[in-house]
CSV table of C-alpha atoms and ligand atoms in Angstrom, one decimal:
chain,number,residue,atom,x,y,z
A,1,MET,CA,121.5,-23.5,-48.0
A,2,ILE,CA,118.9,-24.9,-45.6
A,3,GLY,CA,118.1,-28.1,-47.9
A,4,LYS,CA,115.3,-29.9,-49.1
A,5,PHE,CA,112.8,-28.9,-46.1
A,6,SER,CA,110.8,-25.8,-47.0
A,7,GLY,CA,110.4,-24.7,-43.4
A,8,LYS,CA,106.5,-24.3,-44.4
A,9,PHE,CA,104.3,-26.5,-41.6
A,10,ASP,CA,100.9,-26.8,-41.8
A,11,GLY,CA,100.1,-28.5,-38.9
A,12,ALA,CA,99.5,-32.1,-40.7
A,13,ALA,CA,102.7,-33.8,-40.7
A,14,SER,CA,101.9,-36.3,-43.1
A,15,SER,CA,100.6,-34.0,-45.6
A,16,PHE,CA,103.2,-31.5,-46.1
A,17,ARG,CA,106.0,-32.8,-48.7
A,18,ASN,CA,108.8,-29.9,-49.1
A,19,GLY,CA,108.5,-28.5,-52.4
A,20,GLY,CA,110.8,-25.7,-51.8
A,21,ASN,CA,113.7,-24.5,-53.7
A,22,GLY,CA,116.3,-24.1,-50.7
A,23,ALA,CA,117.9,-20.8,-52.1
A,24,ASP,CA,114.2,-19.2,-52.1
A,25,VAL,CA,113.3,-20.3,-48.7
A,26,GLU,CA,116.3,-18.5,-47.3
A,27,ALA,CA,115.3,-15.6,-48.6
A,28,VAL,CA,112.1,-14.9,-47.0
A,29,MET,CA,112.5,-17.2,-43.6
A,30,ASP,CA,111.6,-15.0,-40.5
A,31,GLU,CA,113.1,-16.3,-37.3
A,32,GLY,CA,110.1,-19.0,-36.5
A,33,ASP,CA,110.6,-20.2,-40.5
A,34,ARG,CA,114.2,-20.3,-39.5
A,35,ALA,CA,114.1,-22.2,-36.3
A,36,ALA,CA,111.3,-24.7,-38.2
A,37,SER,CA,113.9,-25.2,-40.7
A,38,LEU,CA,116.5,-26.2,-38.4
A,39,ALA,CA,114.8,-28.6,-35.9
A,40,GLY,CA,114.8,-32.3,-36.1
A,41,GLY,CA,111.1,-32.0,-34.4
A,42,ARG,CA,108.2,-29.6,-35.0
A,43,LEU,CA,105.4,-28.8,-32.6
A,44,THR,CA,102.4,-27.3,-33.6
A,45,ILE,CA,99.7,-26.1,-31.2
A,46,ASP,CA,96.2,-25.2,-32.3
A,47,LEU,CA,95.1,-22.4,-30.3
A,48,ASP,CA,91.7,-22.0,-31.9
A,49,ALA,CA,91.0,-25.9,-30.9
A,50,VAL,CA,91.8,-25.1,-27.1
A,51,VAL,CA,89.4,-22.1,-27.4
A,52,ALA,CA,87.0,-24.7,-29.1
A,53,ASN,CA,87.7,-27.3,-26.5
A,54,LEU,CA,86.9,-24.5,-23.6
A,55,ARG,CA,83.5,-24.0,-25.5
A,56,HIS,CA,82.8,-28.2,-25.6
A,57,VAL,CA,83.3,-27.9,-21.9
A,58,GLU,CA,81.3,-25.0,-21.3
A,59,ALA,CA,78.3,-26.4,-23.3
A,60,ALA,CA,78.8,-29.6,-21.4
A,61,THR,CA,79.0,-28.3,-18.1
A,62,ALA,CA,76.6,-25.0,-18.1
A,63,PRO,CA,75.4,-23.5,-15.7
A,64,ALA,CA,78.6,-23.9,-13.9
A,65,ARG,CA,81.7,-21.8,-15.2
A,66,VAL,CA,84.5,-23.4,-16.2
A,67,ALA,CA,87.9,-22.5,-15.0
A,68,ALA,CA,91.4,-23.4,-17.0
A,69,VAL,CA,93.9,-25.5,-15.1
A,70,VAL,CA,97.5,-24.3,-16.9
A,71,LYS,CA,100.0,-25.6,-14.2
A,72,ALA,CA,103.0,-27.1,-15.4
A,73,ASP,CA,103.4,-24.6,-18.3
A,74,ALA,CA,99.9,-25.4,-19.6
A,75,TYR,CA,100.6,-29.3,-19.6
A,76,GLY,CA,103.9,-28.2,-21.5
A,77,LEU,CA,102.2,-26.4,-24.3
A,78,GLY,CA,102.9,-22.9,-23.3
A,79,ALA,CA,101.4,-21.2,-20.4
A,80,GLY,CA,101.8,-17.6,-22.1
A,81,PRO,CA,100.0,-18.1,-25.5
A,82,VAL,CA,97.5,-21.0,-24.4
A,83,ALA,CA,96.2,-18.6,-21.5
A,84,ALA,CA,96.0,-15.9,-23.6
A,85,ALA,CA,94.0,-17.2,-26.1
A,86,LEU,CA,91.8,-18.5,-23.3
A,87,ALA,CA,91.2,-15.4,-21.6
A,88,GLY,CA,90.7,-13.7,-25.0
A,89,ALA,CA,88.2,-16.2,-25.3
A,90,GLY,CA,86.3,-14.9,-22.2
A,91,CYS,CA,87.6,-17.3,-19.7
A,92,ARG,CA,88.4,-15.5,-16.4
A,93,ASP,CA,89.6,-18.3,-14.2
A,94,PHE,CA,92.7,-20.1,-14.1
A,95,PHE,CA,94.5,-22.6,-11.7
A,96,VAL,CA,98.2,-23.0,-11.7
A,97,ALA,CA,100.4,-25.0,-9.0
A,98,ASP,CA,102.5,-22.2,-7.5
A,99,LEU,CA,103.1,-19.0,-6.9
A,100,ALA,CA,106.0,-18.9,-9.2
A,101,GLU,CA,103.8,-20.2,-12.2
A,102,ALA,CA,101.3,-17.2,-11.1
A,103,LEU,CA,103.8,-14.8,-11.1
A,104,ASP,CA,104.7,-15.5,-14.5
A,105,LEU,CA,101.0,-16.2,-15.8
A,106,ARG,CA,99.9,-12.9,-14.6
A,107,PRO,CA,101.0,-10.8,-18.0
A,108,HIS,CA,99.2,-13.0,-20.2
A,109,VAL,CA,95.5,-13.1,-18.8
A,110,GLY,CA,94.9,-9.8,-17.8
A,111,GLY,CA,94.6,-7.7,-14.4
A,112,GLN,CA,91.0,-9.1,-13.9
A,113,ALA,CA,91.3,-12.6,-14.4
A,114,SER,CA,91.6,-14.4,-11.1
A,115,ILE,CA,94.8,-17.1,-11.0
A,116,HIS,CA,94.2,-19.6,-8.2
A,117,VAL,CA,97.3,-21.3,-6.6
A,118,LEU,CA,96.6,-25.1,-5.9
A,119,HIS,CA,99.5,-25.4,-3.5
A,120,GLY,CA,98.7,-22.4,-1.5
A,121,LEU,CA,101.6,-20.6,0.1
A,122,TRP,CA,104.9,-21.5,1.3
A,123,PRO,CA,105.0,-19.2,4.9
A,124,GLY,CA,107.0,-16.0,4.1
A,125,THR,CA,105.4,-15.5,0.4
A,126,GLU,CA,102.0,-14.1,1.3
A,127,SER,CA,103.0,-10.6,1.2
A,128,LEU,CA,104.1,-11.2,-2.5
A,129,ALA,CA,100.8,-12.8,-3.3
A,130,GLU,CA,98.9,-10.4,-2.1
A,131,GLU,CA,100.8,-7.7,-4.4
A,132,ALA,CA,100.2,-10.2,-7.3
A,133,GLY,CA,96.5,-10.3,-6.6
A,134,VAL,CA,96.5,-14.3,-6.6
A,135,THR,CA,94.3,-16.4,-5.0
A,136,PRO,CA,95.8,-19.2,-3.1
A,137,VAL,CA,94.1,-22.8,-2.6
A,138,LEU,CA,94.6,-23.0,1.3
A,139,ASN,CA,95.2,-26.4,2.1
A,140,SER,CA,96.1,-26.5,5.9
A,141,LEU,CA,95.1,-24.6,8.9
A,142,ALA,CA,98.7,-22.7,8.9
A,143,GLN,CA,97.9,-21.6,5.5
A,144,VAL,CA,94.3,-20.2,6.2
A,145,ARG,CA,95.7,-18.5,9.4
A,146,ALA,CA,98.7,-16.7,7.6
A,147,TRP,CA,96.5,-15.6,4.9
A,148,ALA,CA,93.8,-14.7,7.1
A,149,GLU,CA,96.6,-12.8,9.4
A,150,LEU,CA,97.8,-10.4,6.5
A,151,ALA,CA,94.3,-9.8,5.5
A,152,ARG,CA,94.1,-8.4,9.2
A,153,LYS,CA,97.3,-6.5,8.6
A,154,ARG,CA,96.2,-4.7,5.6
A,155,ARG,CA,92.6,-4.1,6.6
A,156,ARG,CA,91.1,-5.5,3.8
A,157,ARG,CA,89.7,-9.1,2.9
A,158,LEU,CA,91.6,-11.4,0.8
A,159,PRO,CA,90.5,-13.5,-1.9
A,160,ALA,CA,90.9,-17.6,-0.9
A,161,VAL,CA,89.7,-20.8,-2.1
A,162,LEU,CA,89.3,-23.5,0.8
A,163,GLN,CA,90.6,-27.0,-0.3
A,164,LEU,CA,89.2,-30.1,1.9
A,165,ASP,CA,90.3,-33.7,1.7
A,166,SER,CA,87.5,-35.5,1.0
A,167,GLY,CA,89.2,-38.8,0.5
A,168,MET,CA,92.2,-38.5,-2.1
A,169,SER,CA,94.7,-37.8,0.9
A,170,ARG,CA,96.9,-35.0,-0.9
A,171,LEU,CA,95.9,-31.5,-0.3
A,172,GLY,CA,93.3,-29.7,1.9
A,173,LEU,CA,91.7,-29.7,5.1
A,174,SER,CA,91.4,-32.7,7.1
A,175,ASP,CA,88.2,-33.5,9.2
A,176,ASP,CA,90.0,-32.2,12.4
A,177,ASP,CA,90.6,-29.1,10.6
A,178,VAL,CA,87.6,-28.0,8.9
A,179,ALA,CA,85.8,-28.9,12.5
A,180,ALA,CA,88.8,-26.5,14.1
A,181,LEU,CA,87.6,-23.9,11.4
A,182,ALA,CA,83.7,-24.2,11.6
A,183,ALA,CA,84.0,-23.8,15.7
A,184,GLU,CA,86.0,-20.6,15.2
A,185,PRO,CA,84.1,-18.6,12.1
A,186,GLN,CA,85.6,-15.7,13.2
A,187,GLY,CA,88.9,-17.3,11.5
A,188,LEU,CA,87.2,-17.1,7.9
A,189,GLU,CA,86.1,-13.4,8.8
A,190,ALA,CA,89.2,-11.6,7.3
A,191,LEU,CA,89.0,-13.7,3.9
A,192,ASP,CA,86.6,-13.7,0.8
A,193,VAL,CA,86.3,-17.5,0.1
A,194,ASN,CA,85.3,-17.7,-3.4
A,195,TYR,CA,85.0,-21.4,-3.3
A,196,VAL,CA,85.4,-24.4,-1.4
A,197,MET,CA,87.2,-27.1,-3.3
A,198,SER,CA,88.1,-30.5,-3.1
A,199,HIS,CA,89.7,-33.0,-5.8
A,200,LEU,CA,88.5,-36.6,-6.9
A,201,ALA,CA,91.0,-39.4,-7.0
A,202,SER,CA,89.1,-41.9,-9.7
A,203,ALA,CA,87.6,-39.2,-11.6
A,204,ASP,CA,88.5,-40.8,-15.0
A,205,GLN,CA,86.5,-44.2,-13.6
A,206,ALA,CA,83.2,-43.3,-14.0
A,207,GLY,CA,80.5,-44.6,-11.8
A,208,GLU,CA,83.3,-45.7,-9.0
A,209,ASP,CA,81.9,-46.2,-5.7
A,210,VAL,CA,85.2,-43.8,-4.5
A,211,ASN,CA,83.4,-40.9,-6.3
A,212,ALA,CA,80.4,-40.9,-4.8
A,213,ALA,CA,82.1,-41.4,-1.6
A,214,GLN,CA,84.2,-38.5,-2.3
A,215,ARG,CA,81.3,-36.0,-3.5
A,216,ALA,CA,79.1,-37.2,0.1
A,217,SER,CA,82.4,-36.3,2.3
A,218,PHE,CA,82.9,-33.2,0.3
A,219,GLU,CA,79.2,-32.3,0.9
A,220,ARG,CA,79.6,-32.7,4.8
A,221,LEU,CA,82.5,-31.1,5.0
A,222,ALA,CA,81.2,-27.9,3.1
A,223,GLY,CA,77.8,-27.9,5.2
A,224,LEU,CA,80.0,-27.4,8.5
A,225,LEU,CA,81.2,-24.2,6.9
A,226,PRO,CA,79.8,-21.0,5.7
A,227,ALA,CA,78.0,-22.0,2.4
A,228,ARG,CA,79.9,-21.2,-0.1
A,229,PRO,CA,80.1,-21.7,-4.2
A,230,ARG,CA,81.9,-25.0,-5.0
A,231,THR,CA,84.3,-26.4,-7.4
A,232,LEU,CA,85.0,-30.4,-7.7
A,233,ALA,CA,85.6,-31.5,-11.2
A,234,ASN,CA,88.2,-31.8,-13.4
A,235,SER,CA,87.8,-32.7,-16.9
A,236,ALA,CA,87.1,-36.6,-16.5
A,237,ALA,CA,84.5,-34.9,-13.8
A,238,ALA,CA,83.2,-32.4,-16.0
A,239,LEU,CA,82.5,-34.9,-19.2
A,240,GLY,CA,81.4,-37.4,-17.3
A,241,ASP,CA,79.5,-37.0,-13.9
A,242,PRO,CA,77.1,-34.2,-13.7
A,243,LEU,CA,76.7,-34.7,-10.2
A,244,THR,CA,80.3,-33.2,-9.9
A,245,HIS,CA,79.7,-30.0,-11.4
A,246,GLY,CA,78.7,-27.7,-8.8
A,247,ASP,CA,80.0,-23.8,-9.3
A,248,LEU,CA,83.0,-24.1,-11.3
A,249,VAL,CA,84.9,-27.1,-13.1
A,250,ARG,CA,88.7,-27.1,-13.5
A,251,ALA,CA,89.7,-28.2,-16.8
A,252,GLY,CA,93.1,-29.2,-17.9
A,253,LEU,CA,93.4,-31.8,-20.3
A,254,ALA,CA,90.1,-31.8,-22.4
A,255,LEU,CA,91.2,-27.9,-22.9
A,256,TYR,CA,94.6,-29.5,-25.0
A,257,GLY,CA,92.3,-31.8,-26.8
A,258,VAL,CA,92.8,-35.2,-24.7
A,259,ALA,CA,89.6,-37.2,-24.0
A,260,PRO,CA,89.9,-38.0,-20.1
A,261,GLY,CA,89.5,-41.6,-19.5
A,262,PRO,CA,88.8,-44.6,-22.1
A,263,GLY,CA,86.2,-44.3,-24.6
A,264,PRO,CA,86.2,-41.7,-27.8
A,265,SER,CA,87.8,-38.2,-27.9
A,266,ALA,CA,84.2,-37.0,-27.3
A,267,GLY,CA,83.9,-34.1,-29.4
A,268,LEU,CA,87.2,-32.5,-28.5
A,269,ARG,CA,89.4,-30.9,-31.4
A,270,PRO,CA,93.0,-32.1,-31.2
A,271,VAL,CA,95.2,-29.5,-30.3
A,272,VAL,CA,98.9,-31.0,-30.8
A,273,SER,CA,100.9,-31.6,-33.6
A,274,LEU,CA,104.4,-33.1,-33.8
A,275,SER,CA,106.7,-34.3,-36.7
A,276,ALA,CA,110.2,-35.5,-37.1
A,277,ARG,CA,112.4,-34.8,-39.9
A,278,VAL,CA,114.3,-37.7,-41.5
A,279,ILE,CA,117.8,-37.7,-41.3
A,280,GLN,CA,118.9,-40.4,-43.5
A,281,VAL,CA,117.7,-43.5,-44.9
A,282,ARG,CA,119.7,-46.9,-45.6
A,283,THR,CA,118.9,-50.3,-47.2
A,284,LEU,CA,119.7,-52.9,-44.8
A,285,PRO,CA,120.4,-56.9,-45.9
A,286,ALA,CA,118.5,-59.4,-44.2
A,287,GLY,CA,119.7,-59.9,-40.0
A,288,THR,CA,121.4,-56.8,-39.6
A,289,GLY,CA,121.4,-55.1,-35.9
A,290,VAL,CA,119.7,-51.9,-35.4
A,291,GLY,CA,120.6,-49.6,-32.6
A,292,TYR,CA,122.1,-49.4,-29.2
A,293,GLY,CA,122.2,-53.0,-27.9
A,294,LEU,CA,121.0,-54.2,-31.7
A,295,THR,CA,118.0,-55.4,-29.8
A,296,TYR,CA,116.3,-55.5,-33.3
A,297,THR,CA,117.6,-57.6,-36.4
A,298,THR,CA,116.1,-56.9,-39.8
A,299,ARG,CA,114.1,-60.1,-41.1
A,300,GLY,CA,114.6,-59.0,-44.8
A,301,THR,CA,116.2,-56.7,-46.6
A,302,GLU,CA,114.9,-53.5,-45.2
A,303,ARG,CA,114.8,-49.8,-45.4
A,304,ILE,CA,115.4,-48.2,-42.2
A,305,ALA,CA,114.9,-44.0,-41.9
A,306,THR,CA,116.5,-42.3,-38.8
A,307,VAL,CA,114.9,-39.5,-37.2
A,308,GLY,CA,115.8,-36.4,-35.6
A,309,VAL,CA,113.6,-36.8,-32.5
A,310,GLY,CA,114.6,-39.1,-29.4
A,311,TYR,CA,114.0,-39.5,-26.0
A,312,ALA,CA,115.5,-36.1,-24.9
A,313,ASP,CA,112.6,-34.4,-26.9
A,314,GLY,CA,110.3,-36.3,-24.3
A,315,TRP,CA,109.5,-39.0,-27.2
A,316,PRO,CA,109.4,-42.3,-24.8
A,317,ARG,CA,112.2,-44.9,-24.6
A,318,ALA,CA,109.6,-46.8,-23.6
A,319,LEU,CA,108.7,-46.6,-27.6
A,320,SER,CA,111.7,-48.6,-28.8
A,321,ASN,CA,110.6,-51.7,-30.7
A,322,ARG,CA,107.1,-50.6,-30.1
A,323,GLY,CA,105.8,-47.6,-31.1
A,324,ALA,CA,105.4,-46.1,-34.6
A,325,ALA,CA,105.8,-42.9,-36.8
A,326,TRP,CA,103.4,-42.2,-39.6
A,327,PHE,CA,103.5,-40.7,-43.3
A,328,GLY,CA,100.9,-40.6,-45.9
A,329,GLY,CA,98.6,-42.7,-43.9
A,330,VAL,CA,101.5,-45.7,-43.4
A,331,ARG,CA,102.6,-46.7,-40.2
A,332,LEU,CA,106.3,-46.7,-39.7
A,333,PRO,CA,107.0,-49.3,-37.3
A,334,ILE,CA,109.8,-48.2,-34.6
A,335,VAL,CA,112.8,-50.2,-34.9
A,336,GLY,CA,115.6,-50.7,-32.3
A,337,GLN,CA,115.9,-48.7,-29.4
A,338,VAL,CA,114.7,-44.8,-29.4
A,339,SER,CA,117.9,-43.1,-28.9
A,340,MET,CA,118.7,-39.4,-26.9
A,341,ASP,CA,118.7,-37.6,-30.1
A,342,SER,CA,117.1,-39.8,-33.1
A,343,MET,CA,115.2,-43.1,-33.5
A,344,MET,CA,115.1,-45.5,-36.4
A,345,VAL,CA,111.6,-46.4,-38.1
A,346,ASP,CA,111.1,-49.2,-40.9
A,347,VAL,CA,110.2,-47.1,-43.8
A,348,SER,CA,110.1,-50.5,-46.1
A,349,ALA,CA,106.3,-50.2,-46.8
A,350,LEU,CA,106.8,-46.9,-49.0
A,351,ALA,CA,108.1,-46.5,-52.5
A,352,PRO,CA,111.5,-45.9,-52.6
A,353,GLU,CA,111.2,-42.3,-53.3
A,354,ALA,CA,108.5,-41.4,-51.2
A,355,LEU,CA,110.6,-40.2,-47.9
A,356,GLY,CA,114.0,-38.8,-48.1
A,357,ALA,CA,116.4,-37.0,-45.8
A,358,GLY,CA,114.5,-33.5,-44.7
A,359,ASP,CA,110.9,-34.9,-44.9
A,360,ALA,CA,109.2,-34.9,-42.1
A,361,VAL,CA,107.2,-38.2,-40.6
A,362,GLU,CA,104.1,-38.1,-38.1
A,363,LEU,CA,104.8,-38.4,-34.7
A,364,ILE,CA,101.1,-37.0,-33.1
A,365,GLY,CA,98.7,-36.0,-35.6
A,366,PRO,CA,95.7,-37.6,-37.8
A,367,HIS,CA,96.8,-41.1,-37.2
A,368,GLN,CA,98.5,-40.9,-33.8
A,369,SER,CA,96.9,-39.3,-31.1
A,370,VAL,CA,98.4,-38.0,-27.6
A,371,ALA,CA,96.5,-40.7,-26.3
A,372,ASP,CA,97.8,-43.5,-28.5
A,373,VAL,CA,101.4,-42.3,-27.9
A,374,ALA,CA,100.9,-42.9,-24.0
A,375,ALA,CA,98.9,-46.3,-24.4
A,376,LEU,CA,101.7,-47.8,-26.4
A,377,ALA,CA,103.9,-46.1,-23.8
A,378,GLY,CA,102.5,-47.5,-21.0
A,379,THR,CA,101.9,-44.2,-19.8
A,380,ILE,CA,99.1,-41.5,-19.4
A,381,PRO,CA,98.6,-38.4,-21.9
A,382,TYR,CA,99.3,-35.8,-19.0
A,383,GLU,CA,103.2,-37.3,-19.2
A,384,ILE,CA,103.2,-37.3,-22.7
A,385,LEU,CA,102.3,-33.5,-22.8
A,386,THR,CA,104.2,-32.3,-19.9
A,387,ARG,CA,107.6,-34.0,-21.4
A,388,LEU,CA,106.9,-32.4,-24.8
A,389,GLY,CA,110.8,-31.1,-25.5
A,390,ARG,CA,112.3,-27.7,-25.4
A,391,ARG,CA,114.0,-28.5,-28.6
A,392,TYR,CA,111.2,-28.8,-31.1
A,393,ALA,CA,110.6,-25.7,-33.3
A,394,ARG,CA,107.1,-24.7,-31.9
A,395,ARG,CA,104.4,-23.0,-33.6
A,396,TYR,CA,101.3,-21.4,-32.5
A,397,VAL,CA,98.4,-21.1,-35.0
A,398,GLY,CA,94.9,-19.4,-34.5
A,399,GLY,CA,94.0,-17.5,-31.3
A,400,ALA,CA,93.9,-14.3,-32.8
A,401,SER,CA,92.2,-12.6,-30.4
A,402,ALA,CA,94.9,-13.8,-28.0
A,403,GLN,CA,97.6,-11.6,-30.0
A,404,GLY,CA,95.5,-8.7,-29.5
A,405,MET,CA,95.1,-9.7,-25.8
A,406,ARG,CA,98.9,-9.4,-26.0
A,407,ALA,CA,99.3,-6.0,-27.6
B,1,PLP,C1,95.4,-30.6,-12.3
B,1,PLP,C2,94.3,-30.6,-11.3
B,1,PLP,C3,93.1,-30.4,-12.4
B,1,PLP,C4,92.8,-30.5,-13.5
B,1,PLP,O1,92.7,-31.7,-14.1
B,1,PLP,P1,92.4,-32.4,-15.8
B,1,PLP,O2,92.6,-33.7,-14.9
B,1,PLP,O3,93.9,-32.3,-16.7
B,1,PLP,O4,91.3,-31.8,-16.1
B,1,PLP,C5,92.3,-29.7,-11.7
B,1,PLP,N1,92.2,-29.7,-10.0
B,1,PLP,C6,93.3,-30.2,-9.7
B,1,PLP,C7,92.9,-30.0,-8.3
B,1,PLP,C8,94.3,-30.4,-10.5
B,1,PLP,O5,95.2,-30.7,-9.5
């Protein structure tokens, strides 16, 4: 007996009530259904929305090309299915953080796609990168020299991106490094430099002087080197500052449906929905403590539901006594501390029979966006996405062409 929950999840957490009869459900369940019926939290990732967001960024930045940044497992959403959907939609440029991510990504995007490795290569891993056909972003003279040396050894030009530090002080060639390269142009002869690149420190603060300063510094440094296509913009710059577009924009967050920076979601489609199932509901008299440390005390008679998602699932503990879940458009405040595997929500605003064990409440969905959750938790949407838990039952919807790619 699977219980009250039917296992059919349509992505809009607030709209599904189980109507199922457990025995029937059990008979037709496949593996995915089974996981969905047993897990305390369910995560749905809409691959059609990812592709729609790619089109949105393309329209906003044409004629620049759009690369998909799929580092950190596509911001926690699953680099395999996400990148396959994007490749199926025509995306040919991908960025990951390191070579390990690049090797994992290759089977999902096909042999023709360019996989760029933002961190460049650890010393000694150049041959592995060459065999895998990846394109390192070269951040230091040492990385440039090691990659060029391998190119000479192999007697063929190797693809590369040159990153210039235009003012963020994180990665890339310094002024002195660029001057040194400019003084020995033969140092780059063995390489196909597809792009010169830099990254903005404050892209989400449009109109900041630092953005203009970084653009100027990027132009100045790039001007010292042989002319190559340019890439500077992340999602925020792509959607907020046309002066940064160059030849290729590198979009992450926007593809995953979150508006970069403040303001409305700018035509992006939400990609992620998350729901948590009710474990039990209790009615408590006034003055009753709730949860670890008894940090919440009921003010009157209250009905409190315990739901099966906690901080071990990446749901922020900072939402203790602060955040909310939603059901049928009704806000259900989180009361007490968020625990490892569960948390309590006040469901007094609902009719007593409206919500019971096995039902699901919305954590991320039509009533509460990733950005809302991040703002309440005092963090950024990137952190909410990249921490989405491994314990959730995951379901991918859409992305039909991606299925074809994988087959
Ligand atoms: C992560 C990253 C991006 C993507 O940033 P978003 O804000 O998610 O679009 C682009 N470029 C670099 C260098 C990055 O590290």
